[in-house]
Amino acid sequence: MGGVGHALRSNKHINTMNPASYTSVDSLSFMFDIGFSLKSSNYEENNIKSNARNSSFDYLAMQFRLHPRIGMVIGFTPFSTVGYNFSSSGNVPNSNNVSVTNTYYGDGGTNTVFAGLGFKVLKNLSIGANIGYLYGNQEYSTTATLSNGGDYTINYRNLNVKSYKLDIGLQYTQPLNKNQNITLGLTYGLGHQLNTTEVIGTQVTDGSSYSSTNEKTYYDGYGIPSTYGIGLSYQYKNNLTVCVDYTRQEWSKVKLSDVSGMYNDRNKIAAGFEYIPNTLGRNFLERISYRAGVYYTSPYIKIPNDISGTSYSDGAKEIGVSAGFGFPLTLFQRKTVLSITGQYINLSPSNKNLMSENRFVLKIGLTLNEPWFMKWRVN
């Protein structure tokens, strides 16, 4: 649905974007949600094209009710990922007979384990909070290899993150009549400096022995931005849901190794809908969820145009469209939903000499809705 979620309330899926939505869980249900993605990316830079295919684990969460007014979620999700390996070659200055090949490598990522509570303050008003542990390792290196077989140089950077993440949310639902209602959703993610350890150094090697020089360790040099979100949703019975979201991330206030001014504030606008012809219909096609969405995200990173760093270009703006289906796999009292979504994403930088990307994504999600807390009248 284009990534909307600030104002989305559903007892069929887990919405971790706004923890206030946890109060919508059915009192008899235990929900378990898991998702994966298959990706195919086409890159282009200076008329050079390349393709990469990979897969990723997206999320894992479970939701249940602790009290008639309190819902809880426990989950795991990747926060960021790094993965690249490419090289470029050129002649060594003042030497026409020797060339150097630079190989750029990056691997790793950061993950979040979190727990959240949603509390129903009034009949139509809920608040909630997620508290998470942010952790992970990222490795970066640039290896310079000479064509004459001499020693080669490795510049490396290893980053370790161990910190926290806090998000809070609010949702208010206003009934229009017995069949229609609208929901206003507000979210806030706390921005702060992360607890990080960064090791930067250089190695010179002949392939068998290594010598390290200029290795330095830095602490707490990275941060995450404050994030504000507002959303509005319209729901007609259990058949139609329409959502619109706006999200702002204050990247301009984030420092990188005590250097500010390297980012722009990031803005995202998203809209999406879900339509179910007949939730109780006997025809299987009538019970399928039909979903679609679109979003636009402004660039947040600044990229130097030259080595001096006196001028910058904005990074890539991002546009995405998605469409998919939720297939009900009902068996006895179990309400399982298999979600399949196709997504197209375009990333285009303001500087045409920088790399652009067209990405095709197939997302697969499985939601298990089990009646664990039902008490039978007859055993």
Short mmCIF file of C-alpha atoms in Angstrom, two decimals:
data_model
loop_
_atom_site.label_atom_id
_atom_site.label_comp_id
_atom_site.label_asym_id
_atom_site.label_seq_id
_atom_site.Cartn_x
_atom_site.Cartn_y
_atom_site.Cartn_z
CA MET A 1 0.00 0.00 0.00
CA GLY A 2 2.88 2.38 -0.73
CA GLY A 3 4.31 2.02 2.77
CA VAL A 4 1.47 3.82 4.58
CA GLY A 5 0.81 3.04 8.23
CA HIS A 6 0.60 6.12 10.51
CA ALA A 7 -3.22 5.97 10.60
CA LEU A 8 -3.76 2.32 9.69
CA ARG A 9 -5.71 0.19 12.18
CA SER A 10 -6.37 -3.46 11.44
CA ASN A 11 -7.05 -6.65 13.38
CA LYS A 12 -5.75 -8.69 10.43
CA HIS A 13 -2.14 -7.45 10.29
CA ILE A 14 0.55 -6.04 12.58
CA ASN A 15 1.33 -2.37 11.98
CA THR A 16 4.62 -1.49 13.69
CA MET A 17 4.78 1.99 12.08
CA ASN A 18 2.42 3.30 14.76
CA PRO A 19 2.41 1.40 18.09
CA ALA A 20 -0.96 2.96 18.97
CA SER A 21 -2.45 0.52 16.42
CA TYR A 22 -1.67 -2.43 18.71
CA THR A 23 -4.95 -1.88 20.56
CA SER A 24 -6.86 -2.97 17.43
CA VAL A 25 -5.87 -6.61 17.98
CA ASP A 26 -8.72 -9.03 18.58
CA SER A 27 -9.02 -10.15 22.20
CA LEU A 28 -9.05 -13.83 21.15
CA SER A 29 -6.15 -13.73 18.70
CA PHE A 30 -2.44 -14.25 18.62
CA MET A 31 -0.84 -12.94 15.40
CA PHE A 32 2.51 -13.91 13.92
CA ASP A 33 3.87 -11.98 10.93
CA ILE A 34 6.93 -12.64 8.76
CA GLY A 35 8.10 -11.15 5.45
CA PHE A 36 10.76 -11.59 2.74
CA SER A 37 11.74 -9.76 -0.44
CA LEU A 38 13.24 -10.77 -3.79
CA LYS A 39 14.96 -7.91 -5.63
CA SER A 40 16.33 -7.24 -9.09
CA SER A 41 18.17 -3.91 -9.48
CA ASN A 42 19.38 -2.27 -12.70
CA TYR A 43 22.13 0.34 -12.22
CA GLU A 44 23.44 2.92 -14.69
CA GLU A 45 26.33 5.38 -14.39
CA ASN A 46 28.01 7.23 -17.28
CA ASN A 47 26.35 4.85 -19.78
CA ILE A 48 27.72 1.80 -17.88
CA LYS A 49 24.96 -0.61 -16.88
CA SER A 50 24.89 -3.43 -14.37
CA ASN A 51 22.33 -5.75 -12.77
CA ALA A 52 22.18 -7.31 -9.31
CA ARG A 53 19.74 -9.82 -7.83
CA ASN A 54 19.37 -10.59 -4.16
CA SER A 55 16.93 -11.45 -1.42
CA SER A 56 16.36 -10.05 2.05
CA PHE A 57 14.56 -10.78 5.28
CA ASP A 58 12.17 -7.90 6.02
CA TYR A 59 10.54 -8.39 9.40
CA LEU A 60 9.35 -10.77 12.10
CA ALA A 61 6.69 -9.81 14.64
CA MET A 62 4.06 -11.25 16.96
CA GLN A 63 1.12 -9.47 18.54
CA PHE A 64 -1.33 -10.31 21.33
CA ARG A 65 -3.53 -8.60 23.89
CA LEU A 66 -2.42 -8.25 27.52
CA HIS A 67 -5.58 -6.49 28.72
CA PRO A 68 -8.84 -5.24 27.14
CA ARG A 69 -7.07 -1.87 26.77
CA ILE A 70 -3.49 -3.03 26.11
CA GLY A 71 -1.96 -4.72 23.06
CA MET A 72 1.67 -5.84 22.80
CA VAL A 73 4.08 -6.56 19.94
CA ILE A 74 7.52 -8.15 19.96
CA GLY A 75 9.54 -8.03 16.74
CA PHE A 76 12.76 -7.98 14.78
CA THR A 77 13.57 -5.98 11.66
CA PRO A 78 16.67 -4.85 9.74
CA PHE A 79 17.29 -1.12 10.24
CA SER A 80 19.89 -0.70 7.47
CA THR A 81 21.90 -2.94 5.14
CA VAL A 82 25.18 -2.58 3.25
CA GLY A 83 26.25 -4.73 0.32
CA TYR A 84 28.44 -3.83 -2.66
CA ASN A 85 31.59 -5.01 -4.44
CA PHE A 86 32.87 -3.24 -7.57
CA SER A 87 36.13 -1.92 -9.03
CA SER A 88 37.58 0.73 -11.36
CA SER A 89 40.94 0.99 -13.11
CA GLY A 90 43.19 3.79 -14.35
CA ASN A 91 46.81 4.74 -15.00
CA VAL A 92 49.07 5.72 -12.15
CA PRO A 93 50.00 9.44 -12.42
CA ASN A 94 53.38 10.05 -14.13
CA SER A 95 53.55 6.40 -15.18
CA ASN A 96 52.08 5.26 -18.50
CA ASN A 97 53.12 1.66 -18.02
CA VAL A 98 51.52 0.97 -14.61
CA SER A 99 47.80 0.97 -13.86
CA VAL A 100 45.98 0.75 -10.54
CA THR A 101 42.72 -1.06 -9.83
CA ASN A 102 40.61 0.15 -6.89
CA THR A 103 38.17 -2.41 -5.47
CA TYR A 104 35.39 -1.07 -3.27
CA TYR A 105 33.72 -3.44 -0.81
CA GLY A 106 31.00 -3.02 1.81
CA ASP A 107 29.10 -5.58 3.86
CA GLY A 108 26.98 -5.83 7.01
CA GLY A 109 24.07 -3.93 8.49
CA THR A 110 22.17 -2.83 11.57
CA ASN A 111 19.18 -4.62 13.11
CA THR A 112 16.50 -3.76 15.65
CA VAL A 113 14.92 -6.02 18.26
CA PHE A 114 11.97 -4.23 19.84
CA ALA A 115 8.93 -4.53 22.08
CA GLY A 116 5.93 -2.25 21.96
CA LEU A 117 2.76 -1.50 23.90
CA GLY A 118 -0.44 0.14 22.76
CA PHE A 119 -2.85 1.56 25.34
CA LYS A 120 -6.48 2.53 24.69
CA VAL A 121 -6.96 5.76 26.67
CA LEU A 122 -10.54 6.31 25.52
CA LYS A 123 -12.89 4.34 23.31
CA ASN A 124 -11.58 6.04 20.15
CA LEU A 125 -8.14 7.22 21.35
CA SER A 126 -5.02 5.05 21.64
CA ILE A 127 -1.36 5.78 22.36
CA GLY A 128 1.67 3.50 22.11
CA ALA A 129 5.44 3.21 22.19
CA ASN A 130 8.16 0.95 20.77
CA ILE A 131 11.52 0.59 22.51
CA GLY A 132 14.22 -1.26 20.61
CA TYR A 133 17.84 -2.36 20.81
CA LEU A 134 19.83 -1.24 17.76
CA TYR A 135 22.93 -3.30 16.97
CA GLY A 136 25.13 -4.45 14.11
CA ASN A 137 28.47 -4.31 12.28
CA GLN A 138 29.41 -2.72 8.96
CA GLU A 139 32.68 -3.27 7.11
CA TYR A 140 34.04 -1.03 4.35
CA SER A 141 37.30 -1.27 2.43
CA THR A 142 39.08 0.10 -0.65
CA THR A 143 41.90 -2.01 -2.08
CA ALA A 144 44.42 -0.52 -4.51
CA THR A 145 46.24 -3.12 -6.66
CA LEU A 146 49.09 -2.25 -9.04
CA SER A 147 49.47 -3.95 -12.40
CA ASN A 148 53.23 -4.44 -11.91
CA GLY A 149 52.63 -6.88 -9.04
CA GLY A 150 53.83 -4.64 -6.20
CA ASP A 151 52.38 -4.45 -2.71
CA TYR A 152 48.77 -3.37 -2.55
CA THR A 153 47.10 -1.06 -0.08
CA ILE A 154 43.84 -1.59 1.84
CA ASN A 155 42.04 1.34 3.44
CA TYR A 156 39.43 -0.07 5.81
CA ARG A 157 36.69 1.17 8.10
CA ASN A 158 34.77 -1.02 10.57
CA LEU A 159 31.72 0.31 12.37
CA ASN A 160 30.02 -1.31 15.40
CA VAL A 161 26.66 -0.08 16.68
CA LYS A 162 25.08 -0.80 20.08
CA SER A 163 22.34 1.66 20.97
CA TYR A 164 18.59 2.12 21.44
CA LYS A 165 15.61 3.29 19.40
CA LEU A 166 12.39 4.86 20.68
CA ASP A 167 9.18 5.52 18.74
CA ILE A 168 5.82 6.75 20.04
CA GLY A 169 2.44 7.09 18.36
CA LEU A 170 -1.17 8.20 18.71
CA GLN A 171 -4.35 7.27 16.83
CA TYR A 172 -7.81 8.80 17.10
CA THR A 173 -10.80 7.28 15.28
CA GLN A 174 -13.92 9.29 14.53
CA PRO A 175 -17.01 7.33 13.36
CA LEU A 176 -18.95 9.04 10.58
CA ASN A 177 -21.85 6.58 10.76
CA LYS A 178 -22.25 2.89 11.54
CA ASN A 179 -20.38 1.87 8.35
CA GLN A 180 -17.70 4.55 7.98
CA ASN A 181 -14.94 6.07 10.09
CA ILE A 182 -11.77 8.12 9.72
CA THR A 183 -8.57 7.77 11.76
CA LEU A 184 -5.89 10.36 12.44
CA GLY A 185 -2.43 9.00 13.25
CA LEU A 186 0.65 10.78 14.64
CA THR A 187 4.11 9.28 15.18
CA TYR A 188 7.45 10.49 16.53
CA GLY A 189 10.83 8.75 16.41
CA LEU A 190 13.49 10.03 18.80
CA GLY A 191 16.65 11.30 17.10
CA HIS A 192 19.92 10.97 19.01
CA GLN A 193 23.62 10.15 18.80
CA LEU A 194 24.25 6.42 18.64
CA ASN A 195 26.66 4.45 20.78
CA THR A 196 29.16 3.50 18.07
CA THR A 197 32.78 2.38 17.76
CA GLU A 198 34.55 3.06 14.46
CA VAL A 199 38.00 1.75 13.57
CA ILE A 200 39.74 3.34 10.56
CA GLY A 201 43.14 2.27 9.26
CA THR A 202 45.40 1.28 6.39
CA GLN A 203 47.08 -2.04 5.58
CA VAL A 204 49.94 -2.71 3.18
CA THR A 205 50.37 -6.32 2.08
CA ASP A 206 52.09 -8.53 -0.44
CA GLY A 207 49.34 -11.12 -0.13
CA SER A 208 50.88 -13.14 2.68
CA SER A 209 51.93 -10.67 5.39
CA TYR A 210 50.14 -7.53 6.49
CA SER A 211 51.28 -4.35 8.18
CA SER A 212 48.84 -1.86 9.70
CA THR A 213 49.45 1.86 9.84
CA ASN A 214 47.57 4.89 11.09
CA GLU A 215 44.80 2.88 12.79
CA LYS A 216 42.50 5.10 14.86
CA THR A 217 39.36 4.47 16.90
CA TYR A 218 36.45 6.90 17.11
CA TYR A 219 33.39 6.80 19.37
CA ASP A 220 29.79 8.02 19.02
CA GLY A 221 30.31 9.59 15.62
CA TYR A 222 26.92 8.70 14.11
CA GLY A 223 23.31 9.57 14.81
CA ILE A 224 19.76 8.92 13.65
CA PRO A 225 17.28 11.73 12.86
CA SER A 226 14.14 12.77 14.65
CA THR A 227 11.20 11.51 12.61
CA TYR A 228 7.70 12.98 12.48
CA GLY A 229 4.73 11.33 10.82
CA ILE A 230 1.09 12.18 10.25
CA GLY A 231 -1.51 10.08 8.48
CA LEU A 232 -5.21 9.96 7.71
CA SER A 233 -7.24 6.87 6.85
CA TYR A 234 -10.81 6.28 5.74
CA GLN A 235 -12.53 2.93 6.27
CA TYR A 236 -15.83 1.67 4.91
CA LYS A 237 -17.01 -1.42 6.81
CA ASN A 238 -14.32 -4.10 6.40
CA ASN A 239 -14.29 -3.66 2.62
CA LEU A 240 -12.37 -0.49 1.80
CA THR A 241 -9.44 1.27 3.47
CA VAL A 242 -7.75 4.37 2.00
CA CYS A 243 -4.67 5.93 3.65
CA VAL A 244 -2.49 9.02 3.08
CA ASP A 245 0.81 9.57 4.97
CA TYR A 246 3.44 12.28 5.35
CA THR A 247 6.81 11.62 7.03
CA ARG A 248 9.67 14.02 7.76
CA GLN A 249 13.14 12.99 8.92
CA GLU A 250 15.41 15.77 10.24
CA TRP A 251 18.67 14.53 8.71
CA SER A 252 20.03 18.09 8.52
CA LYS A 253 20.54 18.01 12.31
CA VAL A 254 22.47 14.72 12.27
CA LYS A 255 26.27 14.83 12.58
CA LEU A 256 28.63 12.42 10.85
CA SER A 257 31.91 12.14 12.80
CA ASP A 258 31.17 15.54 14.40
CA VAL A 259 30.67 17.12 10.97
CA SER A 260 27.25 18.70 10.30
CA GLY A 261 25.67 19.92 7.07
CA MET A 262 26.13 16.66 5.15
CA TYR A 263 22.41 15.86 4.90
CA ASN A 264 19.09 17.39 3.88
CA ASP A 265 15.80 16.84 5.67
CA ARG A 266 13.96 13.94 4.07
CA ASN A 267 10.27 14.14 3.16
CA LYS A 268 8.04 11.27 2.13
CA ILE A 269 4.47 11.33 0.83
CA ALA A 270 2.60 8.04 0.44
CA ALA A 271 -0.92 6.92 -0.43
CA GLY A 272 -2.49 3.49 -0.67
CA PHE A 273 -5.71 1.51 -0.49
CA GLU A 274 -7.03 -1.98 0.22
CA TYR A 275 -10.31 -3.34 -1.17
CA ILE A 276 -12.03 -6.59 -0.21
CA PRO A 277 -15.24 -7.22 -2.20
CA ASN A 278 -16.88 -9.47 0.43
CA THR A 279 -15.09 -10.61 3.58
CA LEU A 280 -17.69 -13.36 4.17
CA GLY A 281 -18.28 -14.32 0.55
CA ARG A 282 -18.29 -17.94 -0.55
CA ASN A 283 -16.41 -17.07 -3.73
CA PHE A 284 -12.65 -17.10 -3.03
CA LEU A 285 -12.03 -14.14 -5.36
CA GLU A 286 -14.44 -12.02 -3.32
CA ARG A 287 -12.42 -12.59 -0.13
CA ILE A 288 -9.05 -11.58 -1.66
CA SER A 289 -7.56 -8.26 -0.52
CA TYR A 290 -6.66 -6.07 -3.50
CA ARG A 291 -4.00 -3.49 -2.60
CA ALA A 292 -2.06 -0.71 -4.34
CA GLY A 293 0.00 2.33 -3.38
CA VAL A 294 2.46 5.00 -4.45
CA TYR A 295 5.08 7.12 -2.68
CA TYR A 296 7.68 9.84 -3.26
CA THR A 297 10.77 10.48 -1.12
CA SER A 298 13.07 13.49 -1.43
CA PRO A 299 16.87 13.00 -1.29
CA TYR A 300 18.51 13.34 2.12
CA ILE A 301 22.21 12.86 1.43
CA LYS A 302 24.63 15.42 -0.07
CA ILE A 303 27.30 14.12 -2.46
CA PRO A 304 30.54 16.09 -3.09
CA ASN A 305 31.07 17.15 -6.71
CA ASP A 306 34.86 17.24 -6.29
CA ILE A 307 37.63 16.19 -3.91
CA SER A 308 37.70 19.60 -2.19
CA GLY A 309 34.09 19.17 -1.05
CA THR A 310 33.23 22.81 -1.72
CA SER A 311 30.14 21.99 -3.78
CA TYR A 312 27.54 19.27 -3.38
CA SER A 313 24.77 17.61 -5.34
CA ASP A 314 21.67 16.11 -3.80
CA GLY A 315 21.44 12.34 -3.71
CA ALA A 316 18.72 10.32 -5.38
CA LYS A 317 15.03 11.07 -5.11
CA GLU A 318 12.91 7.95 -4.87
CA ILE A 319 9.56 7.12 -6.47
CA GLY A 320 7.79 3.81 -5.90
CA VAL A 321 4.55 2.15 -6.95
CA SER A 322 3.20 -1.16 -5.68
CA ALA A 323 0.27 -3.49 -6.17
CA GLY A 324 -0.55 -6.84 -4.65
CA PHE A 325 -2.98 -9.29 -3.15
CA GLY A 326 -3.78 -10.78 0.23
CA PHE A 327 -4.97 -14.36 -0.13
CA PRO A 328 -7.08 -15.67 2.79
CA LEU A 329 -6.05 -19.19 3.81
CA THR A 330 -8.83 -19.87 6.29
CA LEU A 331 -8.86 -23.26 7.99
CA PHE A 332 -11.37 -23.87 10.78
CA GLN A 333 -10.96 -20.87 13.17
CA ARG A 334 -7.52 -19.89 11.81
CA LYS A 335 -7.34 -16.73 9.68
CA THR A 336 -4.06 -16.91 7.80
CA VAL A 337 -3.26 -14.39 5.04
CA LEU A 338 -0.60 -14.81 2.35
CA SER A 339 0.39 -11.40 0.97
CA ILE A 340 2.20 -11.04 -2.38
CA THR A 341 3.21 -7.59 -3.63
CA GLY A 342 5.04 -6.38 -6.72
CA GLN A 343 6.91 -3.09 -6.43
CA TYR A 344 8.78 -0.82 -8.84
CA ILE A 345 11.23 1.76 -7.44
CA ASN A 346 13.16 4.44 -9.33
CA LEU A 347 16.10 6.30 -7.79
CA SER A 348 17.37 9.23 -9.84
CA PRO A 349 20.09 11.67 -8.62
CA SER A 350 20.13 15.39 -9.42
CA ASN A 351 23.62 15.00 -10.93
CA LYS A 352 23.25 12.92 -14.09
CA ASN A 353 26.83 11.66 -13.75
CA LEU A 354 25.90 9.78 -10.57
CA MET A 355 24.44 6.29 -10.44
CA SER A 356 20.70 5.78 -11.00
CA GLU A 357 18.73 2.67 -10.16
CA ASN A 358 15.55 0.90 -11.26
CA ARG A 359 14.53 -1.77 -8.78
CA PHE A 360 11.89 -4.48 -9.09
CA VAL A 361 10.82 -6.10 -5.82
CA LEU A 362 8.62 -9.08 -5.04
CA LYS A 363 7.47 -9.03 -1.41
CA ILE A 364 6.04 -12.09 0.29
CA GLY A 365 4.41 -11.90 3.71
CA LEU A 366 2.62 -14.46 5.84
CA THR A 367 0.30 -13.50 8.70
CA LEU A 368 -0.86 -16.26 11.04
CA ASN A 369 -3.93 -15.30 13.08
CA GLU A 370 -4.54 -18.00 15.70
CA PRO A 371 -7.47 -18.10 18.20
CA TRP A 372 -5.23 -18.97 21.14
CA PHE A 373 -7.37 -17.29 23.80
CA MET A 374 -10.78 -18.62 22.80
CA LYS A 375 -12.68 -20.47 25.53
CA TRP A 376 -14.93 -23.20 24.19
CA ARG A 377 -18.39 -23.78 25.68
CA VAL A 378 -18.12 -27.47 24.83
CA ASN A 379 -14.84 -29.47 24.80
#
